PDB file of C-alpha atoms in Angstrom:
ATOM      1  CA  UNK A   1      56.006 -39.822 -99.815  1.00 84.00           C
ATOM      2  CA  UNK A   2      54.805 -43.142 -98.876  1.00 92.00           C
ATOM      3  CA  UNK A   3      56.592 -45.806-100.826  1.00 95.00           C
ATOM      4  CA  UNK A   4      55.561 -48.975 -99.231  1.00 95.00           C
ATOM      5  CA  UNK A   5      52.144 -50.526 -98.561  1.00 95.00           C
ATOM      6  CA  UNK A   6      51.018 -50.920 -94.997  1.00 96.00           C
ATOM      7  CA  UNK A   7      49.589 -54.124 -93.742  1.00 96.00           C
ATOM      8  CA  UNK A   8      46.459 -53.451 -91.625  1.00 95.00           C
ATOM      9  CA  UNK A   9      45.237 -55.633 -88.772  1.00 93.00           C
ATOM     10  CA  UNK A  10      41.917 -56.457 -90.292  1.00 93.00           C
ATOM     11  CA  UNK A  11      43.690 -57.969 -93.337  1.00 94.00           C
ATOM     12  CA  UNK A  12      45.656 -60.574 -91.404  1.00 94.00           C
ATOM     13  CA  UNK A  13      45.068 -63.685 -89.236  1.00 93.00           C
ATOM     14  CA  UNK A  14      47.047 -66.520 -87.580  1.00 92.00           C
ATOM     15  CA  UNK A  15      50.522 -65.867 -86.503  1.00 92.00           C
ATOM     16  CA  UNK A  16      50.797 -62.444 -88.161  1.00 95.00           C
ATOM     17  CA  UNK A  17      47.722 -61.210 -86.135  1.00 96.00           C
ATOM     18  CA  UNK A  18      49.229 -62.527 -82.926  1.00 96.00           C
ATOM     19  CA  UNK A  19      52.319 -60.619 -83.734  1.00 97.00           C
ATOM     20  CA  UNK A  20      50.370 -57.392 -84.194  1.00 98.00           C
ATOM     21  CA  UNK A  21      48.580 -57.925 -80.939  1.00 97.00           C
ATOM     22  CA  UNK A  22      52.028 -58.354 -79.217  1.00 98.00           C
ATOM     23  CA  UNK A  23      53.192 -55.120 -80.834  1.00 98.00           C
ATOM     24  CA  UNK A  24      50.255 -53.282 -79.451  1.00 97.00           C
ATOM     25  CA  UNK A  25      50.852 -54.965 -75.944  1.00 97.00           C
ATOM     26  CA  UNK A  26      54.553 -53.873 -75.896  1.00 98.00           C
ATOM     27  CA  UNK A  27      54.470 -50.527 -77.722  1.00 97.00           C
ATOM     28  CA  UNK A  28      50.915 -49.191 -76.929  1.00 96.00           C
ATOM     29  CA  UNK A  29      49.615 -49.629 -80.468  1.00 96.00           C
ATOM     30  CA  UNK A  30      50.784 -50.918 -83.894  1.00 97.00           C
ATOM     31  CA  UNK A  31      52.428 -47.903 -85.468  1.00 97.00           C
ATOM     32  CA  UNK A  32      52.669 -47.444 -89.142  1.00 97.00           C
ATOM     33  CA  UNK A  33      56.331 -48.358 -88.833  1.00 98.00           C
ATOM     34  CA  UNK A  34      55.497 -51.857 -87.970  1.00 98.00           C
ATOM     35  CA  UNK A  35      52.657 -51.991 -90.457  1.00 97.00           C
ATOM     36  CA  UNK A  36      55.328 -51.203 -93.049  1.00 97.00           C
ATOM     37  CA  UNK A  37      58.148 -53.325 -91.943  1.00 98.00           C
ATOM     38  CA  UNK A  38      55.911 -56.360 -91.513  1.00 97.00           C
ATOM     39  CA  UNK A  39      56.288 -56.909 -95.195  1.00 97.00           C
ATOM     40  CA  UNK A  40      59.276 -58.757 -94.052  1.00 97.00           C
ATOM     41  CA  UNK A  41      57.435 -60.452 -91.126  1.00 96.00           C
ATOM     42  CA  UNK A  42      60.215 -62.547 -89.677  1.00 96.00           C
ATOM     43  CA  UNK A  43      62.685 -59.682 -89.379  1.00 97.00           C
ATOM     44  CA  UNK A  44      59.871 -57.509 -87.813  1.00 98.00           C
ATOM     45  CA  UNK A  45      58.988 -60.195 -85.304  1.00 97.00           C
ATOM     46  CA  UNK A  46      62.690 -60.568 -84.271  1.00 97.00           C
ATOM     47  CA  UNK A  47      63.171 -56.828 -84.050  1.00 98.00           C
ATOM     48  CA  UNK A  48      60.221 -56.195 -81.751  1.00 98.00           C
ATOM     49  CA  UNK A  49      61.669 -57.439 -78.496  1.00 98.00           C
ATOM     50  CA  UNK A  50      64.967 -55.436 -79.121  1.00 97.00           C
ATOM     51  CA  UNK A  51      62.911 -52.291 -79.902  1.00 98.00           C
ATOM     52  CA  UNK A  52      60.763 -52.636 -76.764  1.00 98.00           C
ATOM     53  CA  UNK A  53      63.468 -53.540 -74.164  1.00 98.00           C
ATOM     54  CA  UNK A  54      66.096 -51.159 -75.498  1.00 98.00           C
ATOM     55  CA  UNK A  55      63.869 -48.184 -75.657  1.00 97.00           C
ATOM     56  CA  UNK A  56      61.421 -48.632 -72.825  1.00 97.00           C
ATOM     57  CA  UNK A  57      61.777 -48.343 -69.106  1.00 96.00           C
ATOM     58  CA  UNK A  58      61.911 -51.600 -67.169  1.00 97.00           C
ATOM     59  CA  UNK A  59      63.711 -53.374 -64.341  1.00 96.00           C
ATOM     60  CA  UNK A  60      66.286 -54.988 -66.734  1.00 96.00           C
ATOM     61  CA  UNK A  61      67.581 -51.651 -68.014  1.00 95.00           C
ATOM     62  CA  UNK A  62      69.486 -49.142 -65.991  1.00 95.00           C
ATOM     63  CA  UNK A  63      68.804 -45.992 -67.892  1.00 96.00           C
ATOM     64  CA  UNK A  64      65.552 -44.167 -67.230  1.00 97.00           C
ATOM     65  CA  UNK A  65      62.986 -43.619 -69.875  1.00 97.00           C
ATOM     66  CA  UNK A  66      63.629 -39.772 -69.651  1.00 98.00           C
ATOM     67  CA  UNK A  67      67.431 -40.333 -70.599  1.00 98.00           C
ATOM     68  CA  UNK A  68      66.471 -42.730 -73.351  1.00 98.00           C
ATOM     69  CA  UNK A  69      64.027 -40.353 -74.914  1.00 98.00           C
ATOM     70  CA  UNK A  70      66.301 -37.393 -74.681  1.00 98.00           C
ATOM     71  CA  UNK A  71      68.737 -39.531 -76.692  1.00 98.00           C
ATOM     72  CA  UNK A  72      66.106 -40.546 -79.180  1.00 98.00           C
ATOM     73  CA  UNK A  73      64.674 -37.152 -79.763  1.00 98.00           C
ATOM     74  CA  UNK A  74      68.143 -35.678 -80.262  1.00 98.00           C
ATOM     75  CA  UNK A  75      69.060 -38.491 -82.651  1.00 98.00           C
ATOM     76  CA  UNK A  76      65.731 -38.099 -84.665  1.00 98.00           C
ATOM     77  CA  UNK A  77      66.224 -34.363 -84.886  1.00 97.00           C
ATOM     78  CA  UNK A  78      69.811 -34.599 -86.091  1.00 97.00           C
ATOM     79  CA  UNK A  79      68.592 -37.041 -88.732  1.00 98.00           C
ATOM     80  CA  UNK A  80      65.722 -34.820 -89.680  1.00 97.00           C
ATOM     81  CA  UNK A  81      63.259 -37.804 -89.131  1.00 97.00           C
ATOM     82  CA  UNK A  82      59.909 -36.229 -88.612  1.00 96.00           C
ATOM     83  CA  UNK A  83      58.051 -39.624 -88.018  1.00 96.00           C
ATOM     84  CA  UNK A  84      60.394 -40.600 -85.136  1.00 97.00           C
ATOM     85  CA  UNK A  85      60.515 -37.072 -83.748  1.00 95.00           C
ATOM     86  CA  UNK A  86      56.796 -36.932 -83.592  1.00 95.00           C
ATOM     87  CA  UNK A  87      56.419 -40.264 -81.790  1.00 96.00           C
ATOM     88  CA  UNK A  88      59.257 -39.649 -79.384  1.00 96.00           C
ATOM     89  CA  UNK A  89      58.236 -36.186 -78.274  1.00 96.00           C
ATOM     90  CA  UNK A  90      55.111 -37.829 -77.248  1.00 97.00           C
ATOM     91  CA  UNK A  91      56.742 -40.647 -75.368  1.00 97.00           C
ATOM     92  CA  UNK A  92      59.217 -38.183 -74.054  1.00 97.00           C
ATOM     93  CA  UNK A  93      56.352 -36.158 -72.576  1.00 97.00           C
ATOM     94  CA  UNK A  94      55.242 -39.276 -70.740  1.00 97.00           C
ATOM     95  CA  UNK A  95      58.840 -39.587 -69.376  1.00 98.00           C
ATOM     96  CA  UNK A  96      58.808 -36.090 -68.106  1.00 97.00           C
ATOM     97  CA  UNK A  97      60.415 -34.102 -70.968  1.00 98.00           C
ATOM     98  CA  UNK A  98      58.973 -30.565 -71.182  1.00 97.00           C
ATOM     99  CA  UNK A  99      58.126 -28.729 -74.391  1.00 96.00           C
ATOM    100  CA  UNK A 100      60.872 -26.236 -73.556  1.00 96.00           C
ATOM    101  CA  UNK A 101      63.394 -29.072 -73.251  1.00 97.00           C
ATOM    102  CA  UNK A 102      62.277 -30.497 -76.548  1.00 96.00           C
ATOM    103  CA  UNK A 103      62.757 -27.030 -78.099  1.00 96.00           C
ATOM    104  CA  UNK A 104      66.230 -26.751 -76.563  1.00 96.00           C
ATOM    105  CA  UNK A 105      67.138 -30.184 -77.976  1.00 96.00           C
ATOM    106  CA  UNK A 106      66.632 -28.910 -81.540  1.00 93.00           C
ATOM    107  CA  UNK A 107      69.775 -26.715 -81.197  1.00 93.00           C
ATOM    108  CA  UNK A 108      72.712 -26.432 -78.826  1.00 93.00           C
ATOM    109  CA  UNK A 109      70.508 -24.522 -76.414  1.00 93.00           C
ATOM    110  CA  UNK A 110      70.108 -27.695 -74.360  1.00 96.00           C
ATOM    111  CA  UNK A 111      73.688 -27.256 -73.149  1.00 96.00           C
ATOM    112  CA  UNK A 112      72.529 -24.117 -71.257  1.00 95.00           C
ATOM    113  CA  UNK A 113      69.339 -25.755 -69.844  1.00 96.00           C
ATOM    114  CA  UNK A 114      68.753 -25.370 -66.151  1.00 96.00           C
ATOM    115  CA  UNK A 115      66.474 -28.373 -66.050  1.00 97.00           C
ATOM    116  CA  UNK A 116      68.696 -30.887 -67.827  1.00 97.00           C
ATOM    117  CA  UNK A 117      71.276 -32.411 -65.533  1.00 98.00           C
ATOM    118  CA  UNK A 118      75.026 -32.678 -66.541  1.00 98.00           C
ATOM    119  CA  UNK A 119      74.619 -36.407 -67.062  1.00 98.00           C
ATOM    120  CA  UNK A 120      71.664 -35.917 -69.397  1.00 98.00           C
ATOM    121  CA  UNK A 121      73.590 -33.199 -71.285  1.00 98.00           C
ATOM    122  CA  UNK A 122      76.521 -35.563 -71.730  1.00 98.00           C
ATOM    123  CA  UNK A 123      74.126 -38.428 -73.009  1.00 98.00           C
ATOM    124  CA  UNK A 124      72.519 -36.136 -75.579  1.00 98.00           C
ATOM    125  CA  UNK A 125      75.992 -34.851 -76.694  1.00 98.00           C
ATOM    126  CA  UNK A 126      77.115 -38.517 -77.078  1.00 98.00           C
ATOM    127  CA  UNK A 127      73.941 -39.301 -79.135  1.00 98.00           C
ATOM    128  CA  UNK A 128      74.633 -36.425 -81.390  1.00 98.00           C
ATOM    129  CA  UNK A 129      78.217 -37.474 -81.933  1.00 98.00           C
ATOM    130  CA  UNK A 130      77.200 -41.037 -82.707  1.00 98.00           C
ATOM    131  CA  UNK A 131      74.705 -39.845 -85.134  1.00 98.00           C
ATOM    132  CA  UNK A 132      77.143 -37.516 -86.941  1.00 98.00           C
ATOM    133  CA  UNK A 133      79.560 -40.397 -86.822  1.00 98.00           C
ATOM    134  CA  UNK A 134      82.152 -38.416 -84.849  1.00 98.00           C
ATOM    135  CA  UNK A 135      81.939 -40.355 -81.550  1.00 98.00           C
ATOM    136  CA  UNK A 136      84.585 -42.820 -82.380  1.00 97.00           C
ATOM    137  CA  UNK A 137      87.380 -40.225 -82.489  1.00 97.00           C
ATOM    138  CA  UNK A 138      86.047 -38.027 -79.692  1.00 98.00           C
ATOM    139  CA  UNK A 139      87.959 -39.257 -76.636  1.00 98.00           C
ATOM    140  CA  UNK A 140      87.158 -36.131 -74.520  1.00 98.00           C
ATOM    141  CA  UNK A 141      83.456 -36.684 -74.980  1.00 98.00           C
ATOM    142  CA  UNK A 142      83.706 -40.366 -74.095  1.00 98.00           C
ATOM    143  CA  UNK A 143      85.798 -39.460 -70.968  1.00 98.00           C
ATOM    144  CA  UNK A 144      82.971 -36.974 -69.996  1.00 98.00           C
ATOM    145  CA  UNK A 145      80.362 -39.600 -70.556  1.00 98.00           C
ATOM    146  CA  UNK A 146      82.158 -42.043 -68.302  1.00 98.00           C
ATOM    147  CA  UNK A 147      82.119 -39.371 -65.519  1.00 98.00           C
ATOM    148  CA  UNK A 148      78.403 -39.918 -65.361  1.00 98.00           C
ATOM    149  CA  UNK A 149      77.571 -43.321 -66.576  1.00 98.00           C
ATOM    150  CA  UNK A 150      79.028 -46.717 -65.872  1.00 98.00           C
ATOM    151  CA  UNK A 151      79.897 -49.107 -68.776  1.00 98.00           C
ATOM    152  CA  UNK A 152      76.637 -50.968 -68.869  1.00 97.00           C
ATOM    153  CA  UNK A 153      74.714 -47.636 -69.055  1.00 98.00           C
ATOM    154  CA  UNK A 154      77.004 -46.326 -71.861  1.00 98.00           C
ATOM    155  CA  UNK A 155      76.183 -49.442 -73.726  1.00 98.00           C
ATOM    156  CA  UNK A 156      72.588 -48.954 -73.300  1.00 98.00           C
ATOM    157  CA  UNK A 157      72.597 -45.314 -74.272  1.00 98.00           C
ATOM    158  CA  UNK A 158      74.696 -46.193 -77.351  1.00 98.00           C
ATOM    159  CA  UNK A 159      72.282 -48.950 -78.298  1.00 98.00           C
ATOM    160  CA  UNK A 160      69.323 -46.771 -78.192  1.00 98.00           C
ATOM    161  CA  UNK A 161      71.039 -44.169 -80.300  1.00 98.00           C
ATOM    162  CA  UNK A 162      72.219 -46.648 -82.854  1.00 98.00           C
ATOM    163  CA  UNK A 163      68.801 -48.383 -82.999  1.00 98.00           C
ATOM    164  CA  UNK A 164      67.073 -45.039 -83.736  1.00 98.00           C
ATOM    165  CA  UNK A 165      69.609 -44.187 -86.459  1.00 98.00           C
ATOM    166  CA  UNK A 166      68.349 -47.432 -88.070  1.00 98.00           C
ATOM    167  CA  UNK A 167      64.768 -46.701 -87.498  1.00 98.00           C
ATOM    168  CA  UNK A 168      65.168 -43.075 -88.714  1.00 98.00           C
ATOM    169  CA  UNK A 169      66.623 -44.264 -91.980  1.00 98.00           C
ATOM    170  CA  UNK A 170      63.975 -46.964 -92.399  1.00 98.00           C
ATOM    171  CA  UNK A 171      60.988 -44.685 -91.966  1.00 98.00           C
ATOM    172  CA  UNK A 172      62.497 -41.838 -94.070  1.00 97.00           C
ATOM    173  CA  UNK A 173      63.753 -44.175 -96.910  1.00 97.00           C
ATOM    174  CA  UNK A 174      60.561 -46.196 -96.989  1.00 98.00           C
ATOM    175  CA  UNK A 175      58.268 -43.167 -96.683  1.00 97.00           C
ATOM    176  CA  UNK A 176      56.361 -44.241 -93.605  1.00 97.00           C
ATOM    177  CA  UNK A 177      53.564 -41.480 -93.071  1.00 96.00           C
ATOM    178  CA  UNK A 178      53.021 -39.960 -89.671  1.00 97.00           C
ATOM    179  CA  UNK A 179      49.887 -40.828 -87.816  1.00 96.00           C
ATOM    180  CA  UNK A 180      47.248 -38.326 -86.499  1.00 96.00           C
ATOM    181  CA  UNK A 181      48.256 -36.976 -83.037  1.00 96.00           C
ATOM    182  CA  UNK A 182      45.562 -38.992 -81.276  1.00 96.00           C
ATOM    183  CA  UNK A 183      47.070 -42.217 -82.571  1.00 96.00           C
ATOM    184  CA  UNK A 184      50.671 -41.058 -81.782  1.00 96.00           C
ATOM    185  CA  UNK A 185      49.637 -40.233 -78.225  1.00 96.00           C
ATOM    186  CA  UNK A 186      48.694 -43.980 -77.706  1.00 96.00           C
ATOM    187  CA  UNK A 187      52.421 -44.608 -77.273  1.00 96.00           C
ATOM    188  CA  UNK A 188      52.383 -42.702 -73.909  1.00 97.00           C
ATOM    189  CA  UNK A 189      51.375 -45.608 -71.553  1.00 96.00           C
ATOM    190  CA  UNK A 190      53.928 -47.887 -73.117  1.00 97.00           C
ATOM    191  CA  UNK A 191      56.783 -46.047 -71.460  1.00 97.00           C
ATOM    192  CA  UNK A 192      57.023 -48.596 -68.574  1.00 97.00           C
ATOM    193  CA  UNK A 193      57.431 -52.079 -70.149  1.00 98.00           C
ATOM    194  CA  UNK A 194      56.035 -55.121 -68.509  1.00 98.00           C
ATOM    195  CA  UNK A 195      58.726 -57.862 -68.477  1.00 98.00           C
ATOM    196  CA  UNK A 196      55.872 -60.441 -68.262  1.00 98.00           C
ATOM    197  CA  UNK A 197      54.567 -59.335 -71.625  1.00 98.00           C
ATOM    198  CA  UNK A 198      58.124 -59.701 -73.198  1.00 98.00           C
ATOM    199  CA  UNK A 199      58.457 -63.081 -71.736  1.00 97.00           C
ATOM    200  CA  UNK A 200      55.013 -64.075 -73.174  1.00 97.00           C
ATOM    201  CA  UNK A 201      56.041 -62.800 -76.558  1.00 98.00           C
ATOM    202  CA  UNK A 202      59.451 -64.465 -76.618  1.00 97.00           C
ATOM    203  CA  UNK A 203      57.888 -67.714 -75.405  1.00 96.00           C
ATOM    204  CA  UNK A 204      55.259 -67.567 -78.126  1.00 95.00           C
ATOM    205  CA  UNK A 205      57.811 -66.840 -80.820  1.00 94.00           C
ATOM    206  CA  UNK A 206      60.096 -69.539 -79.610  1.00 93.00           C
ATOM    207  CA  UNK A 207      57.291 -72.080 -79.344  1.00 91.00           C
ATOM    208  CA  UNK A 208      56.467 -72.071 -83.080  1.00 84.00           C
ATOM    209  CA  UNK A 209      59.767 -70.969 -84.563  1.00 87.00           C
ATOM    210  CA  UNK A 210      61.446 -74.503 -84.885  1.00 78.00           C
ATOM    211  CA  UNK A 211      58.273 -75.818 -86.639  1.00 81.00           C
ATOM    212  CA  UNK A 212      57.389 -72.786 -88.684  1.00 82.00           C
ATOM    213  CA  UNK A 213      56.534 -72.778 -92.233  1.00 87.00           C
ATOM    214  CA  UNK A 214      58.542 -69.709 -93.046  1.00 91.00           C
ATOM    215  CA  UNK A 215      57.388 -69.061 -96.488  1.00 92.00           C
ATOM    216  CA  UNK A 216      53.742 -69.380 -95.483  1.00 91.00           C
ATOM    217  CA  UNK A 217      54.048 -66.178 -93.236  1.00 92.00           C
ATOM    218  CA  UNK A 218      55.859 -64.424 -96.006  1.00 94.00           C
ATOM    219  CA  UNK A 219      53.083 -65.214 -98.462  1.00 94.00           C
ATOM    220  CA  UNK A 220      50.464 -63.928 -95.886  1.00 93.00           C
ATOM    221  CA  UNK A 221      52.244 -60.650 -95.558  1.00 95.00           C
ATOM    222  CA  UNK A 222      52.522 -60.234 -99.290  1.00 96.00           C
ATOM    223  CA  UNK A 223      49.001 -61.018 -99.874  1.00 95.00           C
ATOM    224  CA  UNK A 224      47.812 -58.656 -96.994  1.00 95.00           C
ATOM    225  CA  UNK A 225      49.979 -55.792 -98.407  1.00 94.00           C
ATOM    226  CA  UNK A 226      48.226 -56.072-101.700  1.00 91.00           C
ATOM    227  CA  UNK A 227      44.748 -55.580-100.272  1.00 84.00           C
ATOM    228  CA  UNK A 228      43.223 -52.326-101.486  1.00 67.00           C
ATOM    229  CA  UNK A 229      43.482 -49.371 -99.192  1.00 59.00           C
ATOM    230  CA  UNK A 230      39.750 -49.196 -98.819  1.00 51.00           C
ATOM    231  CA  UNK A 231      40.017 -52.332 -96.674  1.00 43.00           C
ATOM    232  CA  UNK A 232      41.979 -50.466 -94.099  1.00 41.00           C
ATOM    233  CA  UNK A 233      40.341 -48.444 -91.385  1.00 41.00           C
TER     234      UNK A 233
END
């Protein structure tokens, strides 16, 4: 059940509108998740570059989009987060994850998969352990993970998993409704992140941040959230 209002693009202007344009540039569209959390605009603005760089495939990350999405899909399935599961099976398809692999990830069948590598299976097992909060005591699993990934890659895998545990809980707790499939599929071209777009966004935010009227943007977000649903597309 939807618990929070969504802020629609046509109801905003100024810096908040620029932010929405940046979300679309980095993530392929402005998902309902961002339309919901933008009621806290400054936190949403700070979260965007972490979300984009941790999850997407780009030269600054050492983990492929395929591995990241395997981790995200498993995390979201364990948490029962239908919103994130729907979005990331779509992004996972763009990363080369097949429907059969998605089905296998919904149980322990992925451990028998002939198409998942041993490294991918270890990453998924680690994601499941982190999500169930058993990873900290599972030294054997950590040792297995280290057989396949160097330290930096383990950090990246763990950050993606931890980030989606947070996103899963936000979307479920705030009741963010799932979009239609056509809108969800707009996520697919965003698999490969353009670092120049991240630089543009961070530079834009850094440019006005020291001189920002923080309360002004909070007021704009609150007013936009109060617009009637008929004003939205």
